[in-house]
Tab-separated table of C-alpha atoms in Angstrom:
chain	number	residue	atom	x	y	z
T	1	UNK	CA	0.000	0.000	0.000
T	2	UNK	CA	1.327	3.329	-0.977
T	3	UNK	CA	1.775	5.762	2.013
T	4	UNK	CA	1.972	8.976	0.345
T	5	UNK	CA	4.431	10.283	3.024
T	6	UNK	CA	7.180	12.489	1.072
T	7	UNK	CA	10.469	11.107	0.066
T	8	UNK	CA	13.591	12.733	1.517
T	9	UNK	CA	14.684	15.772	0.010
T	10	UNK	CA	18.323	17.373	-0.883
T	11	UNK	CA	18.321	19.529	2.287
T	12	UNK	CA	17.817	16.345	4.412
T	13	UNK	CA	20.701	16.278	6.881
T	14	UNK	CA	21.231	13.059	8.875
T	15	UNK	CA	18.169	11.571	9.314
T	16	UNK	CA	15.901	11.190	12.557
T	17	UNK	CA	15.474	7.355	12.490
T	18	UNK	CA	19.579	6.790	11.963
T	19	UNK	CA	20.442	9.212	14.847
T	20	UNK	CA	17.891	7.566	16.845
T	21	UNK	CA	18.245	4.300	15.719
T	22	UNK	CA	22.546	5.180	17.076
T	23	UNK	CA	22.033	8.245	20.136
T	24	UNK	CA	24.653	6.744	21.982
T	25	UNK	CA	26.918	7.250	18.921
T	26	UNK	CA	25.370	10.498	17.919
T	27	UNK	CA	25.589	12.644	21.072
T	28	UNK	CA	29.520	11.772	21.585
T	29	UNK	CA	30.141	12.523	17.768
T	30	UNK	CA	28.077	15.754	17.776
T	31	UNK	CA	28.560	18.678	19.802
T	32	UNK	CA	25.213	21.258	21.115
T	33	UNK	CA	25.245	24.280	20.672
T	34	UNK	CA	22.367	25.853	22.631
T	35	UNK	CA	21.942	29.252	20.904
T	36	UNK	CA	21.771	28.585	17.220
T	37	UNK	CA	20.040	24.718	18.572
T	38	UNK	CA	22.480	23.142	15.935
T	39	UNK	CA	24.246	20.005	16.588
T	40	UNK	CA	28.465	20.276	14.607
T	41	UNK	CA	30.290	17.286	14.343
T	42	UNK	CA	33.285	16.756	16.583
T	43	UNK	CA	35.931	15.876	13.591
T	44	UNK	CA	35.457	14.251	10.856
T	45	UNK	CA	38.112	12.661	7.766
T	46	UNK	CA	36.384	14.759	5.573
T	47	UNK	CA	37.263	18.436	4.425
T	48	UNK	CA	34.221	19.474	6.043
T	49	UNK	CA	31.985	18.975	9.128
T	50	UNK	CA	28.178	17.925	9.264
T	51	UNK	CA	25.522	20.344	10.921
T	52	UNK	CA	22.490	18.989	11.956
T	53	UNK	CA	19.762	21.969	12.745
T	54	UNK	CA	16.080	22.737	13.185
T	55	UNK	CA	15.241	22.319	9.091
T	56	UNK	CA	16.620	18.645	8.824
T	57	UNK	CA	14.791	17.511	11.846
T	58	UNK	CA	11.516	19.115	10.439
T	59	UNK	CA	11.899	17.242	6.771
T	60	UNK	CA	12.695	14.663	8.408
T	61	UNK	CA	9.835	14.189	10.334
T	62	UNK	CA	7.883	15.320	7.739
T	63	UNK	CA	9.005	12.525	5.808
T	64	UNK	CA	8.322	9.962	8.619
T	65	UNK	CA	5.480	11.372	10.138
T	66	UNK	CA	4.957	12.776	13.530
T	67	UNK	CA	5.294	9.604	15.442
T	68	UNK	CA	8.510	9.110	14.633
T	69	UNK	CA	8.921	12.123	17.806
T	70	UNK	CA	7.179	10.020	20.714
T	71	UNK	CA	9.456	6.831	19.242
T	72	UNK	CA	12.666	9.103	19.416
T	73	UNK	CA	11.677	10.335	23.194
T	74	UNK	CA	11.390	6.589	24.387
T	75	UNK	CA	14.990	5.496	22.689
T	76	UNK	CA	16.663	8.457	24.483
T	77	UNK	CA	15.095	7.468	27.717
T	78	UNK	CA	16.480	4.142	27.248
T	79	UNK	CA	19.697	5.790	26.700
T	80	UNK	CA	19.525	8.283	29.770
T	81	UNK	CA	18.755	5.115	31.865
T	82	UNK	CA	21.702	3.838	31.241
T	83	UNK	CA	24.163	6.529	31.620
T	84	UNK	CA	22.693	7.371	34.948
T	85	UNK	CA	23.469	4.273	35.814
T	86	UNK	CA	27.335	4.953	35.009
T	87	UNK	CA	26.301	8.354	37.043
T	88	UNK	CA	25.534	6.832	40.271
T	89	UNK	CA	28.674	4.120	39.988
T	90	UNK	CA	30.889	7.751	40.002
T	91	UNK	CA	29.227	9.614	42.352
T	92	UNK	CA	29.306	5.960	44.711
T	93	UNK	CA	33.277	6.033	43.977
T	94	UNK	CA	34.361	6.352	47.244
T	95	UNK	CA	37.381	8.133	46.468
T	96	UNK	CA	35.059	11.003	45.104
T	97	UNK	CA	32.661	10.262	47.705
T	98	UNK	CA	34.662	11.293	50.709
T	99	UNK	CA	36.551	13.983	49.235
T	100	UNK	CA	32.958	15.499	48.039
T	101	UNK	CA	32.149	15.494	51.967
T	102	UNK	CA	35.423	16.987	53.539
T	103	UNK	CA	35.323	19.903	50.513
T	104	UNK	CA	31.831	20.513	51.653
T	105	UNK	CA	32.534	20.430	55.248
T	106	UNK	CA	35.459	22.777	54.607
T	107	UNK	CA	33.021	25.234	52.924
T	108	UNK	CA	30.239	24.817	56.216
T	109	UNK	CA	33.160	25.350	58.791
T	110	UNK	CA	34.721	28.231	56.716
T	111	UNK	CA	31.907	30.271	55.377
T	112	UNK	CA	32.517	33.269	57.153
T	113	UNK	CA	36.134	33.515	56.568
T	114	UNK	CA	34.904	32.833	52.926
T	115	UNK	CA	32.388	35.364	52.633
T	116	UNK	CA	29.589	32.631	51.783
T	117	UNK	CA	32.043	31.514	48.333
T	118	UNK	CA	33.675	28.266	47.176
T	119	UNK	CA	37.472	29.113	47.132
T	120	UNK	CA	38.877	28.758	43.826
T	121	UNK	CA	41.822	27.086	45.058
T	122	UNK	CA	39.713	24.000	46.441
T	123	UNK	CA	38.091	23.713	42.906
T	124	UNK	CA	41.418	23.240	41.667
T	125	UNK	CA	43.302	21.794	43.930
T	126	UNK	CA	40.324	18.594	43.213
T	127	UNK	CA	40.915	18.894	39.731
T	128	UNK	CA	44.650	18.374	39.561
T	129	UNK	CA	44.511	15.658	42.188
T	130	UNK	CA	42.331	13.493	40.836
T	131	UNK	CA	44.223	13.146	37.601
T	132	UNK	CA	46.717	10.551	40.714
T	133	UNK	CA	44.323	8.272	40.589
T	134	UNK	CA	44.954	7.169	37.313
T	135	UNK	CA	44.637	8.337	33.280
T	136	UNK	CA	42.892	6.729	30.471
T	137	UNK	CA	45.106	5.277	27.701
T	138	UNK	CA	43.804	8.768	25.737
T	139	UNK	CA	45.272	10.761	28.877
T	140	UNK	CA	41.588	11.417	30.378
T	141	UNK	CA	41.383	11.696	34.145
T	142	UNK	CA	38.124	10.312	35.867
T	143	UNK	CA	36.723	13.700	35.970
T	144	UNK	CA	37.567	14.353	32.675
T	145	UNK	CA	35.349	11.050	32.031
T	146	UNK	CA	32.572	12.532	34.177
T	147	UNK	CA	32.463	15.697	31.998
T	148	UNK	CA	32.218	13.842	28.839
T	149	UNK	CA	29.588	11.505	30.577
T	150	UNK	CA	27.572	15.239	31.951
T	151	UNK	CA	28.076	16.385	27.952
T	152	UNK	CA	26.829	13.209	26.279
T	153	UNK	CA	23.108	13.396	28.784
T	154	UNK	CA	23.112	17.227	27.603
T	155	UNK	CA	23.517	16.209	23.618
T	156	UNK	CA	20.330	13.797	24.484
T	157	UNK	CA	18.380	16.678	25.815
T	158	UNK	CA	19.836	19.653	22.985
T	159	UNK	CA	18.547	16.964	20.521
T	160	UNK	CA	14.850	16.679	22.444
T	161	UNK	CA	14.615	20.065	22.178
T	162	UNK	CA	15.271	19.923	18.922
T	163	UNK	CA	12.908	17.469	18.167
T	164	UNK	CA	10.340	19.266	19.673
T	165	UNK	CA	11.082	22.522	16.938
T	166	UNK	CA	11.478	20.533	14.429
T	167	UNK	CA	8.276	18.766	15.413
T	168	UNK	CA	6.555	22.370	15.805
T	169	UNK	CA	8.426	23.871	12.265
T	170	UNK	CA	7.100	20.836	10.387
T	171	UNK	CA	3.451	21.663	11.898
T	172	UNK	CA	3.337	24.828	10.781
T	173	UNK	CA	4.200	24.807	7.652
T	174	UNK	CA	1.970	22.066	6.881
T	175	UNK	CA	-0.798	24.214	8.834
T	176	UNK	CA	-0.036	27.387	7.088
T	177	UNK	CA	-2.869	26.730	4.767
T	178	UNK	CA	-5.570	26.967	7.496
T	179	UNK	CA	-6.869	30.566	7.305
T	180	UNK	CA	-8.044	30.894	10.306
T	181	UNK	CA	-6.904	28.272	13.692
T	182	UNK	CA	-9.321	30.012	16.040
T	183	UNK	CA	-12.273	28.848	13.762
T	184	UNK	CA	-11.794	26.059	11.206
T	185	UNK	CA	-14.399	24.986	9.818
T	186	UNK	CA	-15.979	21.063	9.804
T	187	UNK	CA	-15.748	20.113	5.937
T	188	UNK	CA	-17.627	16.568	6.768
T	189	UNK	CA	-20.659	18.799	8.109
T	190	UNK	CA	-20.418	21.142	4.480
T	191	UNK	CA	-20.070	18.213	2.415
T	192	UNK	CA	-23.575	16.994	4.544
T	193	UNK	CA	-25.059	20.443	3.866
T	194	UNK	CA	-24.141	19.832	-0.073
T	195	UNK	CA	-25.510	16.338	-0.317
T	196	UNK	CA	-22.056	15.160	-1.431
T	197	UNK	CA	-21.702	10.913	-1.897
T	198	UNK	CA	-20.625	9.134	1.297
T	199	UNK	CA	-17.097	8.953	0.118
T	200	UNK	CA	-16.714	12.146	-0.528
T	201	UNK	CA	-18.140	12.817	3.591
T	202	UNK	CA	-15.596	10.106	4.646
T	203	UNK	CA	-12.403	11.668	2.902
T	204	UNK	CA	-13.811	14.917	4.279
T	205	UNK	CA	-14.041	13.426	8.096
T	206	UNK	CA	-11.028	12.266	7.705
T	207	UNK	CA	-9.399	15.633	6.708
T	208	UNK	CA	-11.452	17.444	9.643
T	209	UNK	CA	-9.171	14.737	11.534
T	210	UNK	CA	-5.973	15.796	10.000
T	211	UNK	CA	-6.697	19.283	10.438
T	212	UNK	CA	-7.685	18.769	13.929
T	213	UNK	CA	-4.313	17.054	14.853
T	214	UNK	CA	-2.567	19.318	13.261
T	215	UNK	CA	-3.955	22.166	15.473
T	216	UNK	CA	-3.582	20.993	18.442
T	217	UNK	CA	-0.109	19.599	18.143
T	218	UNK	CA	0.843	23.465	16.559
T	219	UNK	CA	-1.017	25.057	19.572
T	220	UNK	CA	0.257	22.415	23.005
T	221	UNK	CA	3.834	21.402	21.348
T	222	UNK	CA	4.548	18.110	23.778
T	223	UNK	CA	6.723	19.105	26.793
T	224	UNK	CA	9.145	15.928	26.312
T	225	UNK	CA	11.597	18.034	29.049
T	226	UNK	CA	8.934	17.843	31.635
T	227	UNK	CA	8.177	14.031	30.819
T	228	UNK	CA	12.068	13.274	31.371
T	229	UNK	CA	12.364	15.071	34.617
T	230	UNK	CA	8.820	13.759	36.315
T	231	UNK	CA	10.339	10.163	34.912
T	232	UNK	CA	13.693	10.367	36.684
T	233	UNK	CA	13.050	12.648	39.409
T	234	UNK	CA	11.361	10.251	42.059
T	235	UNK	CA	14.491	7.869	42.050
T	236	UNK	CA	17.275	10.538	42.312
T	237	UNK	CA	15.671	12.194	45.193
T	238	UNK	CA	15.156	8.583	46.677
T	239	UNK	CA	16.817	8.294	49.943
T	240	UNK	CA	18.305	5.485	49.139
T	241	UNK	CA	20.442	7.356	46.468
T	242	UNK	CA	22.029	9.528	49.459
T	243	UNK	CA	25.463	9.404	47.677
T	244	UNK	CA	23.846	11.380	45.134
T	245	UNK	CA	23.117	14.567	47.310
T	246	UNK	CA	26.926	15.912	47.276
T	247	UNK	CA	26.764	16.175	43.130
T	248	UNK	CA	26.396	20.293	43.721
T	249	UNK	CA	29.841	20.133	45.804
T	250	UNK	CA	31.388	18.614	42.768
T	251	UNK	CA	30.454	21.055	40.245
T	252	UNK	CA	33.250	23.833	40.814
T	253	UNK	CA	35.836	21.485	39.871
T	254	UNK	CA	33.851	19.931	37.649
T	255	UNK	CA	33.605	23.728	35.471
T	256	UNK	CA	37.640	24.549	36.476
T	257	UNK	CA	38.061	21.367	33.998
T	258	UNK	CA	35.354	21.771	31.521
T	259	UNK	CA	36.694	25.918	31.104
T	260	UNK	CA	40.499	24.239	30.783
T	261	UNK	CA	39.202	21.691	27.748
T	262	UNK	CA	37.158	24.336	25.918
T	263	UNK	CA	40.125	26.626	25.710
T	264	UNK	CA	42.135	24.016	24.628
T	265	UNK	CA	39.927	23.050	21.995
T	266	UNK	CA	39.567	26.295	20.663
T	267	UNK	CA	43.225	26.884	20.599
T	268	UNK	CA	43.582	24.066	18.400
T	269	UNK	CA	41.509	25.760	16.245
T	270	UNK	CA	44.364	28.112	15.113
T	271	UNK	CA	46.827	24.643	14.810
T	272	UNK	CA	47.470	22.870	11.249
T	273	UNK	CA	46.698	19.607	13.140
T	274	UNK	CA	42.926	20.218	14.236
T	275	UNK	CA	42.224	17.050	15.980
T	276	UNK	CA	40.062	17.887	19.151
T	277	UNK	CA	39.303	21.243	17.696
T	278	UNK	CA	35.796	22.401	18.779
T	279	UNK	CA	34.302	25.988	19.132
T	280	UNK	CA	30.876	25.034	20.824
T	281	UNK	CA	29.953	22.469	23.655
T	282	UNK	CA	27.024	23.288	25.144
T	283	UNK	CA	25.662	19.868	25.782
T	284	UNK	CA	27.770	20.352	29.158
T	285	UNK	CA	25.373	23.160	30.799
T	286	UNK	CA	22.388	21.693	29.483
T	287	UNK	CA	23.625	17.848	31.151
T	288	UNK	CA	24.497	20.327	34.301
T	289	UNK	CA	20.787	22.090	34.492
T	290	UNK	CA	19.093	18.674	34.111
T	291	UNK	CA	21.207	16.801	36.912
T	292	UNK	CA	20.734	19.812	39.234
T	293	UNK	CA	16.639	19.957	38.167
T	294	UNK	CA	16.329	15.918	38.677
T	295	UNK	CA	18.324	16.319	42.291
T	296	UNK	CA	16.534	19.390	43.103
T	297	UNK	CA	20.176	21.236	44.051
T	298	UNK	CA	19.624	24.568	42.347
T	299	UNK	CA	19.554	26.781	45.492
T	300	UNK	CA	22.462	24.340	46.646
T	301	UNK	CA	24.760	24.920	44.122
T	302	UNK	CA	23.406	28.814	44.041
T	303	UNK	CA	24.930	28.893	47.601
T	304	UNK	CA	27.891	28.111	46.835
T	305	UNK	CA	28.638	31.627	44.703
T	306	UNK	CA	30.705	29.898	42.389
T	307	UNK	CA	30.624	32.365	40.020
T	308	UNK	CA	31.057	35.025	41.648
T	309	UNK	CA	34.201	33.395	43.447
T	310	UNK	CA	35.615	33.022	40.431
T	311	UNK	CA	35.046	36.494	39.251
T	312	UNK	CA	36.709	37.942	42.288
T	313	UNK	CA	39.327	35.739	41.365
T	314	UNK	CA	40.491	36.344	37.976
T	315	UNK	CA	39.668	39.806	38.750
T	316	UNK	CA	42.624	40.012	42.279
T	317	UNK	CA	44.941	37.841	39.688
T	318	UNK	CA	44.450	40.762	36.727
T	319	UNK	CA	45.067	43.334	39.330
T	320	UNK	CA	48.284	41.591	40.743
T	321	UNK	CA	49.578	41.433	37.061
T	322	UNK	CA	49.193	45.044	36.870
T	323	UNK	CA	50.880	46.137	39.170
T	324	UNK	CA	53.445	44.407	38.287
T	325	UNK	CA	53.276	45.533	34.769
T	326	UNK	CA	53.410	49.174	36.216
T	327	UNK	CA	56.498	48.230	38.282
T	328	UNK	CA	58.141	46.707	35.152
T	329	UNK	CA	57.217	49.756	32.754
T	330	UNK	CA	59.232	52.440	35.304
T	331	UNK	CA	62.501	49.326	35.056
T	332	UNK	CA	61.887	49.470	31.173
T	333	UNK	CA	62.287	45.877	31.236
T	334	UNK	CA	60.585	44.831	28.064
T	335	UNK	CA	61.059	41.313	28.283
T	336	UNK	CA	58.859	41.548	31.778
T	337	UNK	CA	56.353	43.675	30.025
T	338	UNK	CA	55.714	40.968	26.800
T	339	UNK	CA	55.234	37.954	29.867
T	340	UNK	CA	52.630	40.681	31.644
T	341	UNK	CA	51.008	41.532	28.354
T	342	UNK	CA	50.273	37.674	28.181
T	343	UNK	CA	49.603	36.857	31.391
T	344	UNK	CA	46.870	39.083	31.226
T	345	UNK	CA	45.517	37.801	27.962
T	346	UNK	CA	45.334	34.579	29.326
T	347	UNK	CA	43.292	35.680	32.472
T	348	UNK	CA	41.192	37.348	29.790
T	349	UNK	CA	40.722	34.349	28.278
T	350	UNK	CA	39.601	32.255	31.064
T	351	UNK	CA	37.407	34.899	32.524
T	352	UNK	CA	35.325	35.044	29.464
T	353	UNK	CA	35.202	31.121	29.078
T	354	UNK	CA	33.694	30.971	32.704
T	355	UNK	CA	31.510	34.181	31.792
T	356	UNK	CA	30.421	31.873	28.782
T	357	UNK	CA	29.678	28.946	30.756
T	358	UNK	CA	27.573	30.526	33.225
T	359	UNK	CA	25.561	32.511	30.173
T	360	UNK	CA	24.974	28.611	28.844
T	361	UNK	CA	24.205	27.292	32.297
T	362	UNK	CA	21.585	30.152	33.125
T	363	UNK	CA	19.875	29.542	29.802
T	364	UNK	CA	19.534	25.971	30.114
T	365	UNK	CA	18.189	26.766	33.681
T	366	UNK	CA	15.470	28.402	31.969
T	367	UNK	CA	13.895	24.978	30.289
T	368	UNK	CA	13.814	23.287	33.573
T	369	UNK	CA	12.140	25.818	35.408
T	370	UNK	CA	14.976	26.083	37.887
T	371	UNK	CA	13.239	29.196	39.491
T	372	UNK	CA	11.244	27.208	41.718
T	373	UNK	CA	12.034	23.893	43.685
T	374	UNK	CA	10.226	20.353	43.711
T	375	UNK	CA	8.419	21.485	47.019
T	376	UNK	CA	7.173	24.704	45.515
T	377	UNK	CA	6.085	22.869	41.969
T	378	UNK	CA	4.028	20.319	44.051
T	379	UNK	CA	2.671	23.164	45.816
T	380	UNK	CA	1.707	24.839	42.265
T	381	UNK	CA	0.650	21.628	40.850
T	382	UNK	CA	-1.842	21.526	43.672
T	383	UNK	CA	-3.138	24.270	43.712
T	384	UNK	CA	-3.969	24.201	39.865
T	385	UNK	CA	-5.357	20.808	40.317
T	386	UNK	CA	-7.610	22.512	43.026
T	387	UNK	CA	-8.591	25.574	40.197
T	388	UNK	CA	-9.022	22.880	37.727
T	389	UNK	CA	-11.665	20.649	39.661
T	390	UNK	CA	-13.450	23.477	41.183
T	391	UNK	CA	-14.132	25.067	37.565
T	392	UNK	CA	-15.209	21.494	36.330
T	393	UNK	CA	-17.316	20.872	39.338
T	394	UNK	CA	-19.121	24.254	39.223
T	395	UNK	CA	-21.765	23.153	36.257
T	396	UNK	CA	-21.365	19.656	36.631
T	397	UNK	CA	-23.064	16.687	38.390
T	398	UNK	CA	-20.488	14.661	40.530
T	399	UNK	CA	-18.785	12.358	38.592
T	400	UNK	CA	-17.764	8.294	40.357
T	401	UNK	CA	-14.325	8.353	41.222
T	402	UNK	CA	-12.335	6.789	38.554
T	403	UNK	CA	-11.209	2.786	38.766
T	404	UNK	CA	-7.726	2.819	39.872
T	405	UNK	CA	-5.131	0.184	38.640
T	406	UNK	CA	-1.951	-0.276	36.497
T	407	UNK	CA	-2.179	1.114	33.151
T	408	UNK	CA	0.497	0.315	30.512
């Protein structure tokens, strides 16, 4: 039976059922980027690199159809499972464990003398320690590993998002057509009016159907984020999972190395032998938002002041540098002066690639509601359950409760 679904077209990209069909190839080949919501290949053999962005999801799914979207959702769920599995067996490590708890004691017993921040020098200190423990045949240190474990479960959830545009770009061009959404009009009840032959009603009904779908899948959009926290959330904030509640303590030296890689990799950029070269990774703060969301550790990590700790940081360091600089100028000791001159340009450097990563990290916030906590979302959640069954109740008769039992 012919479908009458479109064949691919030229401007096709990598298609939705292959990266589905291979996500946990696909989100450690690709790299996010959260602004433009394009996915850029990490290298390639090729002269050139492949983009995936909003337009090749949409013809995709236009060429599939829009269940394809729900199909994709499940097989990165399946995929998430399993690398939170490889989460927890980290995050048990008791190595990491224990030095998680005496960094976070630290920070309790020396707040004050701290000024409510997370000293730099911890951050790093955990950073360049860790790599004693033991390297990868590559050279990658265990929290190296962890960062390219946090990247690969943000890829998964740049490329839901994407999904979902795509799904909503394929919508409305297809619903462009429809003059007016507020009011469309029942063709099965015109071709009634008209006395039109029963096929002619049917193929009518069934475009009122189309039409119908269409509109409310343009208007409601799923929200596949919200489905992949409310799946996860219960069993990350389980008790059980206690060695889970120090992941915020982790996350300064987990951004000291991320900030160190991404200026690597875009200083290889500038190199004849571009191998690791990468300009975007944003899959990082997007895993980072979700963890924190699924833990319920934003105003945990927020206490921290990370950010602003490392501000204050960079900012002393420039200031040092200076002075110096001044110190060397009145010598006339150029060669001083050209080591200043970089120093500086290096602090530069790393000030803006933290700036960066807390622009990314606030955005990403954004899609998991990270304004309000799990206490104060149940609280909402109530309440507009409450709105919602007064307003139904107001005009109606009482309704038998509902037969409870397991649905699949």
């Amino acid at each position: 039976m012919e479908p009458h679904l479109p064949s691919q077209t030229l401007e096709q990209g990598l298609d939705v059922l292959e990266i589905m069909r291979n996500i946990h190839v696909f989100v450690s080949k690709f790299l996010y980027n959260l602004n433009n919501q394009i996915f850029v290949e990490r290298s390639s053999n090729n002269k050139h690199l492949n983009t995936i962005n909003i337009r090749h999801i949409a013809n995709s799914i236009r060429t599939h159809g829009t269940g394809i979207m729900n199909t994709t959702v499940n097989f990165t769920y399946q995929f998430l499972r399993k690398k939170f599995f490889i989460f927890s067996q980290f995050m048990y490590d008791e190595h990491i464990k224990s030095r998680l708890i005496k960094d976070w004691k630290y920070f309790k017993d020396n707040h004050l003398q701290t000024d409510q921040k997370y000293p730099f020098e911890r951050a790093d200190k955990f950073n360049k320690g860790i790599r004693k423990l033991g390297l990868t045949p590559e050279g990658h240190s265990y929290l190296d590993q962890f960062r390219l474990l946090v990247s690969q479960i943000g890829n998964a959830m740049g490329y839901i998002r994407m999904i979902r545009s795509g799904g909503l770009h394929c919508c409305s061009n297809a619903i462009r057509f429809v003059p007016d959404l507020e009011d469309i009009v029942s063709f099965e009840e015109l071709c009634k009016e008209e006395g039109l032959s029963a096929d002619c009603q049917r193929a009518a009904s069934t475009l009122d159907h189309v039409i119908s779908n269409m509109a409310k899948n343009f208007a409601e959009g799923t929200e596949y984020f919200k489905m992949l926290v409310e799946v996860f959330a219960p069993e990350f904030r389980n008790p059980k999972n206690m060695h889970l509640k120090n992941f915020f303590v982790i996350l300064p030296p987990l951004t000291v190395n991320f900030v160190e890689h991404s200026i690597s990799s875009k200083e290889k950029l500038n190199k004849k032998n571009k191998i690791g070269a990468a300009f975007t990774d944003d899959g990082f703060a997007m895993g980072l938002a979700y963890i924190l969301k699924l833990l319920d550790q934003y105003q945990e990590f927020d206490s921290l002041h990370w950010f602003q700790s490392v501000r204050e940081k960079y900012a002393k360091d420039k200031n040092d540098v200076q002075k110096q600089h001044q110190t060397a100028t009145s010598r006339s000791d150029s060669k001083l002066q050209q080591t200043m001159a970089l120093t500086v340009k290096r602090l530069d450097t790393y000030m803006q690639e933290f700036n960066l990563l807390y622009y990314s990290l606030s955005s990403a916030r954004i899609f998991f509601r990270a304004d309000k906590t799990a206490a104060e979302e149940k609280e909402e959640n109530k309440e507009k359950e409450g709105t919602e069954a007064g307003a139904s109740g107001a005009g109606d008769m009482p309704q038998p409760p509902a037969e409870t039992g397991a649905h699949s």
